[in-house]
Short mmCIF file of C-alpha atoms and ligand atoms in Angstrom, two decimals:
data_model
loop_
_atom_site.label_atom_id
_atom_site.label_comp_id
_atom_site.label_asym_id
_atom_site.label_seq_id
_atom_site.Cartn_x
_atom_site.Cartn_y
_atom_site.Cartn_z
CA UNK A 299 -6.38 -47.68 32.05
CA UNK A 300 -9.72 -46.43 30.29
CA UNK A 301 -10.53 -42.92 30.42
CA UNK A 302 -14.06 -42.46 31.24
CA UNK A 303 -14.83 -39.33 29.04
CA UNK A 304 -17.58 -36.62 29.62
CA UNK A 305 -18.67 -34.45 27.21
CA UNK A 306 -20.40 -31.53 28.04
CA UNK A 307 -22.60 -29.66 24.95
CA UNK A 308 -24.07 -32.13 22.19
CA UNK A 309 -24.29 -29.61 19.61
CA UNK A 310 -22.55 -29.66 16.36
CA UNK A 311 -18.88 -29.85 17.68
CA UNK A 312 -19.72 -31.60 20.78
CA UNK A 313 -21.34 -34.61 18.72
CA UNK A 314 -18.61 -34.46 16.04
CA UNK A 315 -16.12 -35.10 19.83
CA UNK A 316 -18.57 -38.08 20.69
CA UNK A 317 -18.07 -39.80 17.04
CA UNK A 318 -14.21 -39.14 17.82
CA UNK A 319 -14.28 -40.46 21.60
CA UNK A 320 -16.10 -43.12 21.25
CA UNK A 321 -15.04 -44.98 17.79
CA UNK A 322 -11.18 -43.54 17.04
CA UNK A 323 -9.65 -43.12 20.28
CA UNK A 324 -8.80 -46.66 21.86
CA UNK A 325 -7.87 -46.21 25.68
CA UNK A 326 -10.65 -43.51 26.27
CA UNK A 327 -14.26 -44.76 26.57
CA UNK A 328 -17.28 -41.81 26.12
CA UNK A 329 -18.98 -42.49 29.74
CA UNK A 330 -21.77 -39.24 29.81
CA UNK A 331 -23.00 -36.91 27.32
CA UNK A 332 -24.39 -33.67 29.42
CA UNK A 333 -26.56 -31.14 27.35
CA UNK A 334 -29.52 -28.83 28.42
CA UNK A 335 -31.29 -30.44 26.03
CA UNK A 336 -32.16 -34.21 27.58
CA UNK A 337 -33.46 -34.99 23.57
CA UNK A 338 -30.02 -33.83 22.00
CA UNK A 339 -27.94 -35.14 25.00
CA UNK A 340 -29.99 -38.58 24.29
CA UNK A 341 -29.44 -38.46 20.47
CA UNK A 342 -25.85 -38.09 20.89
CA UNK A 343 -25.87 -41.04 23.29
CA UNK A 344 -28.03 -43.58 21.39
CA UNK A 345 -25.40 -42.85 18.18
CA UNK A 346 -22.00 -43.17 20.13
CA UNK A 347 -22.84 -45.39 22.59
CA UNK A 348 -22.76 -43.11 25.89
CA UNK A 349 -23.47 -44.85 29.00
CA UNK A 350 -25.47 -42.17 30.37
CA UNK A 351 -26.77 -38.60 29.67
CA UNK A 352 -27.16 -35.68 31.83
CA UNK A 353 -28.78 -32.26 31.73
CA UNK A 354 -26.71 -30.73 34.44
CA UNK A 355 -23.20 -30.13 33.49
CA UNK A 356 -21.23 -29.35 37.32
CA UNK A 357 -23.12 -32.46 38.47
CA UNK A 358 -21.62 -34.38 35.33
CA UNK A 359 -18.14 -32.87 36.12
CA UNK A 360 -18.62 -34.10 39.53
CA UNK A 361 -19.34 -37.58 39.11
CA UNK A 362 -16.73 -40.27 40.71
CA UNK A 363 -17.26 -42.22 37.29
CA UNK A 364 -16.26 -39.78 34.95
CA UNK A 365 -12.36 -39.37 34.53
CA UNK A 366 -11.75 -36.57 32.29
CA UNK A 367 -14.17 -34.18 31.04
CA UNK A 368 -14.51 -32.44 27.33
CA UNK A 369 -15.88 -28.86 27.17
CA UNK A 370 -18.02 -27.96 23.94
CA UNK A 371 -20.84 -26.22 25.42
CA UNK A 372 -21.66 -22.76 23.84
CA UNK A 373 -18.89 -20.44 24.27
CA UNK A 374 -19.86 -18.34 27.02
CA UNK A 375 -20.15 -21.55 29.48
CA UNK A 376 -16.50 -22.22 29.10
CA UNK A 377 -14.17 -20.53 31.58
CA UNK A 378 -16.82 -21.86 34.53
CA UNK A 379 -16.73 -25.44 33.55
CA UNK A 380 -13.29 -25.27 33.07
CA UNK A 381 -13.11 -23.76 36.51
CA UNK A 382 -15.52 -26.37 37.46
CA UNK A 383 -13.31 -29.52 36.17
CA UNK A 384 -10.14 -27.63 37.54
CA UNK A 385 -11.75 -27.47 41.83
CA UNK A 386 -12.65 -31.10 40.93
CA UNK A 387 -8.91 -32.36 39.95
CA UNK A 388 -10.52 -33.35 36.34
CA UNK A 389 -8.67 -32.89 33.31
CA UNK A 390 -10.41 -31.03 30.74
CA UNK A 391 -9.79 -30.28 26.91
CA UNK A 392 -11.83 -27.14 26.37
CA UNK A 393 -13.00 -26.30 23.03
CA UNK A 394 -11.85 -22.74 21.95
CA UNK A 395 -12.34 -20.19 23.33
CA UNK A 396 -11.07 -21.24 26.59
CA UNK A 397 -12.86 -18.01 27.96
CA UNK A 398 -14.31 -15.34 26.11
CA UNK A 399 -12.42 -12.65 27.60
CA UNK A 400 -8.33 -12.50 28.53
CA UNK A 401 -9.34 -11.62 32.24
CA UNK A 402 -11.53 -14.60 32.75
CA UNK A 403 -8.89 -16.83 31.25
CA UNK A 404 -6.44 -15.36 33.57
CA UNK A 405 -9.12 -16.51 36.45
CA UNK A 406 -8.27 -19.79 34.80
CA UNK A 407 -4.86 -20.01 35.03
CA UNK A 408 -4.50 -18.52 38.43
CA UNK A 409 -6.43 -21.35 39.62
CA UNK A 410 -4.19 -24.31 37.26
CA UNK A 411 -0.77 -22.68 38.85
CA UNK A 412 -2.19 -23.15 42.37
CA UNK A 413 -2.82 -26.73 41.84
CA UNK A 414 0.95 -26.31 40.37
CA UNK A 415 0.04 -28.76 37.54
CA UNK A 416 -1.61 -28.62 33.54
CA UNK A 417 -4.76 -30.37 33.69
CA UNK A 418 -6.17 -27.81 30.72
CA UNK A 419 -5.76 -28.45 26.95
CA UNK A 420 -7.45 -25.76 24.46
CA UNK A 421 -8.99 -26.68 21.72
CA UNK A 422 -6.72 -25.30 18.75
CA UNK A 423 -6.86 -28.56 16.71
CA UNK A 424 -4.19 -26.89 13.84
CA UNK A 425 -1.71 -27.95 16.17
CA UNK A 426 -2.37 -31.56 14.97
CA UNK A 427 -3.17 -30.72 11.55
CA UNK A 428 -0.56 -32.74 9.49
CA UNK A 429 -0.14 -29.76 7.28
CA UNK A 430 0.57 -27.30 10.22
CA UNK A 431 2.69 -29.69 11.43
CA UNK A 432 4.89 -30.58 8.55
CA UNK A 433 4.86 -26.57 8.01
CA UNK A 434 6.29 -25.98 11.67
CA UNK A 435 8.99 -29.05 11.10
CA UNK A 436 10.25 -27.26 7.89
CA UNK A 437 10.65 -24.03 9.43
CA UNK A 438 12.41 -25.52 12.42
CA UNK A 439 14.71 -27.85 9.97
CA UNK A 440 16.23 -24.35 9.19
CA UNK A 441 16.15 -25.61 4.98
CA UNK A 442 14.02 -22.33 4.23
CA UNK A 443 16.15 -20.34 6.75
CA UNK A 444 14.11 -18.03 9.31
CA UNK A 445 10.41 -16.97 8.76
CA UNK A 446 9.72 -13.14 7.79
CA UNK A 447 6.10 -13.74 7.06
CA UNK A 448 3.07 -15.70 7.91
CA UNK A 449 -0.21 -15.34 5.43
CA UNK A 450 -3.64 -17.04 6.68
CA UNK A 451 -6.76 -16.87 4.75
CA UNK A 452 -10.03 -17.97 7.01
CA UNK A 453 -13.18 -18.45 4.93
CA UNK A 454 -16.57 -19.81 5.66
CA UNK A 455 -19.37 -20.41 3.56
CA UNK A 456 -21.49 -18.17 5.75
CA UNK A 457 -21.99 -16.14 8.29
CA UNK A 458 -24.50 -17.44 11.38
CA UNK A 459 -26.98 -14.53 11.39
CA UNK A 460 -26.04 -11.22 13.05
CA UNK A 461 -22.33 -12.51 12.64
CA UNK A 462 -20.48 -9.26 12.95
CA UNK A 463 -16.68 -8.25 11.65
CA UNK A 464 -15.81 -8.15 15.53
CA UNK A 465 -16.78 -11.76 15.90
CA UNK A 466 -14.42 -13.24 13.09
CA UNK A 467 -11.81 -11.63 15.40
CA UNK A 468 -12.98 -12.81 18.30
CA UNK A 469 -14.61 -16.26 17.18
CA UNK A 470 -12.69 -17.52 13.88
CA UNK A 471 -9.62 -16.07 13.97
CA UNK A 472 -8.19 -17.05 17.38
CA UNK A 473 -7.30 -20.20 15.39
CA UNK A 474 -5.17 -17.62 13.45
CA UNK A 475 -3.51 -16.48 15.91
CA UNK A 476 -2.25 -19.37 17.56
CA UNK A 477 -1.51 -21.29 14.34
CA UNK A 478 0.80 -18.41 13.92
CA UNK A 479 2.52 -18.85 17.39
CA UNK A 480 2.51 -22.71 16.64
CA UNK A 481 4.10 -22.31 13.69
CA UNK A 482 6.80 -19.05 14.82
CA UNK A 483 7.41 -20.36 17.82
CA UNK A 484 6.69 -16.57 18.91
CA UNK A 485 4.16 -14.03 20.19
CA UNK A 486 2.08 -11.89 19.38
CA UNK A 487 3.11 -8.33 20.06
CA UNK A 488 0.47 -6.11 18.44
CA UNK A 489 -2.31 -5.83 15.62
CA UNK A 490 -3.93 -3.76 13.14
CA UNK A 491 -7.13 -4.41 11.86
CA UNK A 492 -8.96 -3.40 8.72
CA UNK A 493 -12.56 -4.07 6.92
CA UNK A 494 -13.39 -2.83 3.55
CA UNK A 495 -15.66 0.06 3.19
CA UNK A 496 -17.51 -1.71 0.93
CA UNK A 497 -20.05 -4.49 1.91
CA UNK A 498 -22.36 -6.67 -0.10
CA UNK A 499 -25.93 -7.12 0.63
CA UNK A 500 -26.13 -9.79 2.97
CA UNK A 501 -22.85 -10.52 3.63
CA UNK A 502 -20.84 -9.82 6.96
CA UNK A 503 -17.90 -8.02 5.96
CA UNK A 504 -14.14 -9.52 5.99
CA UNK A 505 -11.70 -8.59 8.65
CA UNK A 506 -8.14 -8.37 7.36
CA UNK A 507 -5.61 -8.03 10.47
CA UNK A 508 -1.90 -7.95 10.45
CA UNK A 509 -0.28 -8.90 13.41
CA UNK A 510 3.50 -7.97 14.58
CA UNK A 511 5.36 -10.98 16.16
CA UNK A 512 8.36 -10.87 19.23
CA UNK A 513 10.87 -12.11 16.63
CA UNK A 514 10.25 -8.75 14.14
CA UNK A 515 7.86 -11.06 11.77
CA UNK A 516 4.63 -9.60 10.21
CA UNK A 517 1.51 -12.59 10.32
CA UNK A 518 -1.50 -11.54 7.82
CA UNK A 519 -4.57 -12.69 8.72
CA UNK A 520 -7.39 -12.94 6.41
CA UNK A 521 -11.07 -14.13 8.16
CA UNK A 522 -13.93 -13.79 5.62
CA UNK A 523 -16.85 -15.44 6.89
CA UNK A 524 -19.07 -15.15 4.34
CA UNK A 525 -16.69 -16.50 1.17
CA UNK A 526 -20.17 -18.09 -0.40
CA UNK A 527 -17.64 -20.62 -2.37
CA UNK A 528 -16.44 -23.36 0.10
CA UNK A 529 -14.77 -23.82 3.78
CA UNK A 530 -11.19 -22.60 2.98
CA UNK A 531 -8.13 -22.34 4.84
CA UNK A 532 -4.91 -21.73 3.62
CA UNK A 533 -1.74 -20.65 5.38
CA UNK A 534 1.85 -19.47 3.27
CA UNK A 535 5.67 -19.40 5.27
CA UNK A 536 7.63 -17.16 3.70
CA UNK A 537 11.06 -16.97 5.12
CA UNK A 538 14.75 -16.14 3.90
CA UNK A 539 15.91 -18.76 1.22
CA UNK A 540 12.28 -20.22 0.93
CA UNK A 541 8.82 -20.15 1.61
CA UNK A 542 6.11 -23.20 2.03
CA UNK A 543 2.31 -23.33 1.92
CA UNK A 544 -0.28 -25.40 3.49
CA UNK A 545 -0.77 -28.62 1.41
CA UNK A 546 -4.56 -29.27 1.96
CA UNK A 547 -6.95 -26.30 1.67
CA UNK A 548 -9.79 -28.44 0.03
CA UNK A 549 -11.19 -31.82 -0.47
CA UNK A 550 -9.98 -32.46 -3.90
CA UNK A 551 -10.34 -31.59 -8.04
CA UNK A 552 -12.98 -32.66 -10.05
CA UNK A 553 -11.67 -33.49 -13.85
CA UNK A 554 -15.01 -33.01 -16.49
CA UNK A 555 -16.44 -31.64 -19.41
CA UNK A 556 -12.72 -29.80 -20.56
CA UNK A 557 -12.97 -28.32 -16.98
CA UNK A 558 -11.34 -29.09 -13.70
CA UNK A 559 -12.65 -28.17 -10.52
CA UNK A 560 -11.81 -27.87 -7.00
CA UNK A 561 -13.93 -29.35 -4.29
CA UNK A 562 -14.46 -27.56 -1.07
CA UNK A 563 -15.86 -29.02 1.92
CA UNK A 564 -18.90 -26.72 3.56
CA UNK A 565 -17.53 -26.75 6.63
CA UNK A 566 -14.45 -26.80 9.00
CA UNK A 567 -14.85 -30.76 10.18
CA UNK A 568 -14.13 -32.55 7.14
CA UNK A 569 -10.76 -29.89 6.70
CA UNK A 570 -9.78 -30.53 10.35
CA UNK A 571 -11.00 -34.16 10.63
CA UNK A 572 -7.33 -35.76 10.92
CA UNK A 573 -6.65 -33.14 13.61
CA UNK A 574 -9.05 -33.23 15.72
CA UNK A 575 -8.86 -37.13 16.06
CA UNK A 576 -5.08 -36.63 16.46
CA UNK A 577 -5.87 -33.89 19.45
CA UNK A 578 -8.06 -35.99 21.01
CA UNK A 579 -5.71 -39.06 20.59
CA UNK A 580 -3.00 -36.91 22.32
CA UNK A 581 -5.43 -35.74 25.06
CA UNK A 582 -6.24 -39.19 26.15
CA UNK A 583 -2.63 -39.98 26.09
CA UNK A 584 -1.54 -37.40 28.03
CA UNK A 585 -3.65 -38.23 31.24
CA UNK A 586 -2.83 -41.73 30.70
CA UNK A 587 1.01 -40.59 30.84
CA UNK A 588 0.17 -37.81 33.53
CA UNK A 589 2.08 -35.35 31.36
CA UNK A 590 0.84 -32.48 28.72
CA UNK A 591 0.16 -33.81 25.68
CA UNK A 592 3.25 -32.09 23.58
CA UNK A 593 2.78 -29.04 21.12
CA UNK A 594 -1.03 -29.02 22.59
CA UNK A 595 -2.65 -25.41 23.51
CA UNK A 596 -2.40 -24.83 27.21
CA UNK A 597 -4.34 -22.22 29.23
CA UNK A 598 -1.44 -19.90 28.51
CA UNK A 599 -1.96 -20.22 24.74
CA UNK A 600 -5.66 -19.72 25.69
CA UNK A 601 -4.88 -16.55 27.43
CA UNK A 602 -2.79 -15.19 24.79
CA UNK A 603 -5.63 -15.80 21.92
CA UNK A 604 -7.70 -13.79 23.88
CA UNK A 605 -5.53 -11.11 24.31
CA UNK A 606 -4.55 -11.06 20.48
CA UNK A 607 -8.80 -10.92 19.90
CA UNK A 608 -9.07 -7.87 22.74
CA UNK A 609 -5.84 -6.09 20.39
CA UNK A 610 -7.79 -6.59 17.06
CA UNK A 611 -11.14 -5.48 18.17
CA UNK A 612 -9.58 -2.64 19.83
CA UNK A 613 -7.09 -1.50 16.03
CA UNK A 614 -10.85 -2.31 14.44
CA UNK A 615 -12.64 0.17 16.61
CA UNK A 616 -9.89 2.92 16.74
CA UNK A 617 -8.03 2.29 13.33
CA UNK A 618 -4.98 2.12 15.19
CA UNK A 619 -1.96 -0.44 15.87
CA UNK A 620 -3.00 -1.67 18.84
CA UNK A 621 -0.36 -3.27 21.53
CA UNK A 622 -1.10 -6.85 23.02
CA UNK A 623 -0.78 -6.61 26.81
CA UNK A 624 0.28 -9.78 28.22
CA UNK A 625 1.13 -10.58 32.14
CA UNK A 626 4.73 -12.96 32.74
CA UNK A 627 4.54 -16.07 31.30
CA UNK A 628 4.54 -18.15 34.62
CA UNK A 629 7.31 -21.10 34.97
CA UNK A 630 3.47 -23.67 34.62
CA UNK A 631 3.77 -22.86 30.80
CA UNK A 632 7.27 -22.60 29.54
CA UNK A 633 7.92 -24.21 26.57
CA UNK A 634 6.67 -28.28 26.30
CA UNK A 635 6.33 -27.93 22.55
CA UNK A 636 7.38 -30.88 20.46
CA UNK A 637 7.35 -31.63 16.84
CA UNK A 638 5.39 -34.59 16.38
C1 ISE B 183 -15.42 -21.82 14.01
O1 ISE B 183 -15.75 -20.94 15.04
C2 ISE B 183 -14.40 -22.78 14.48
O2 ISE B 183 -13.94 -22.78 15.59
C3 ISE B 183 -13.89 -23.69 13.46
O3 ISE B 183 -12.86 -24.52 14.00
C4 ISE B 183 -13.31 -22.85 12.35
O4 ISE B 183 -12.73 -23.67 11.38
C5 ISE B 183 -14.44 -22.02 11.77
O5 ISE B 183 -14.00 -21.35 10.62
C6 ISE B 183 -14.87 -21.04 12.83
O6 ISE B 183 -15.85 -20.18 12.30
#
């Protein structure tokens, strides 16, 4: 069966979802492209082939002809049209963050359990990121033994304007945070955050965090927004007997002139390309096959980003460890993950 696929938000992710939708996932067919803006919803439209466009998203949710619905409005729009495709019986694969605050998503997944079945998938594309992946197989293997550490470095190009140190907590490095639980298989138990005293002229300063896991494991996490050279992400596993690093943190080396170089992309979407087709592959799959698409965020691991982001602003503001404060995992969420 087709899935007739909304998206809601044509900006830059939301058209990058359209490109996906409509030319890489077979089985899924991009039906309506909803944005405020009738021009950008239309421009989206004319270059994937949408069916129709929409300025009002609940009305787009509602629609008998749309199956399954795909949130990447701005941020702040989230937990409602999640709630929105939730009353409806739609399911919805969120962009992150799922809500912008742990209480909200817990509005969220007090409303899932009552239905009594996952219909949300968050956006944390790492999950399908061969590299995570193959990184979370190894560990799992048992070959390096157990983990002891996780190191993440998070760097943009730059900083949107007014792009503040609490932000990269709150807006870059949720991906961070559940790469690490991904990877660990474990949570999050409490954080400490740093920034350096020193700041350069335009730049938004780093945010270096270092997170505590269940299992006794200590996760760095470096998000530096404003890295001026290149979109990189890079991840290292160390663990008893071995350790293991993320194989693709750029987009190649350039040999010349007695030099070589390495080539960074500007942004996150060529990086992340191969995972987010592979999420939305899985997506599509998983309401075909009524069941959670496997090692895919849920609302839980939605709720628990947010918590980890309310622990680090909190060690940021008061210099202290801060503890993250989760409720019971309910029975919804236990563990579906899967290697793929
Ligand atoms: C941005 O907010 C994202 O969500 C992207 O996936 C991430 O790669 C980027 O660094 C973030 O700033």
């Amino acid at each position: 069966m087709t899935i007739r696929v909304a998206i809601i938000g044509a900006g830059v992710m939301g058209a990058d979802h359209a490109r996906i939708i409509s030319s890489d996932i077979p089985g899924a067919s991009l039906h309506v492209v909803c944005d405020a803006s009738d021009d950008r919803a239309h421009l989206v439209a004319d270059a994937c082939g949408a069916i129709h466009t929409s300025i009002d998203a609940v009305t787009t949710i509602q629609r008998q002809d749309v199956d399954a619905v795909l949130i990447a409005s701005p941020d702040q729009t989230h937990a409602e049209l999640t709630r929105v495709a939730l009353d409806h019986g739609k399911p919805v694969l969120c962009e992150k963050p799922l809500a912008e605050t742990s209480a909200a998503c817990l509005e969220i997944l007090s409303a899932e359990t009552a239905i009594g079945r996952r219909l949300v998938q968050v956006g944390f594309m790492r999950r399908f990121d061969p590299p995570y992946v193959s990184m979370k197989a190894a560990l799992q293997s048992g070959e390096m033994g157990d983990a002891l550490m996780m190191h993440n470095f998070h760097r943009n190009v730059e900083a949107p304007p007014h792009f503040t140190g609490q932000m990269a907590i709150t807006n870059s490095a949720p991906h961070e945070f559940d790469a690490a639980r991904f990877v660990l298989d474990a949570d999050v138990t409490a954080v400490m955050a740093f920034e350096p005293a020193r700041a350069f002229k335009r730049a938004c300063k780093p945010v270096v965090m270092v997170l505590e896991t269940s299992k006794g494991q200590l996760v760095t996490v470096e998000v530096n927004n404003d890295a001026a050279y290149g979109y990189d992400v890079r991840g290292e596993l160390v663990c008893e007997k071995g350790a293991m690093s993320l194989s693709a943190s750029t987009s190649g080396r350039i040999d010349s002139e007695l030099r070589s170089a390495t080539a960074y992309a500007a942004d996150w979407r060529p990086r992340f390309a191969e995972a987010y087709r592979l999420q939305n592959k899985a997506w599509v799959a998983s309401i075909q096959n009524g069941t959670p698409a496997p090692g895919a965020a849920s609302t839980w691991d939605g709720y628990c980003a947010a918590a980890i982001a309310e622990a680090g602003v909190e060690a940021l503001i008061t210099g202290a460890k801060s503890e993250v404060r989760l409720i019971a995992r309910p029975a919804l969420y236990e563990h579906l993950e899967a290697v793929r």
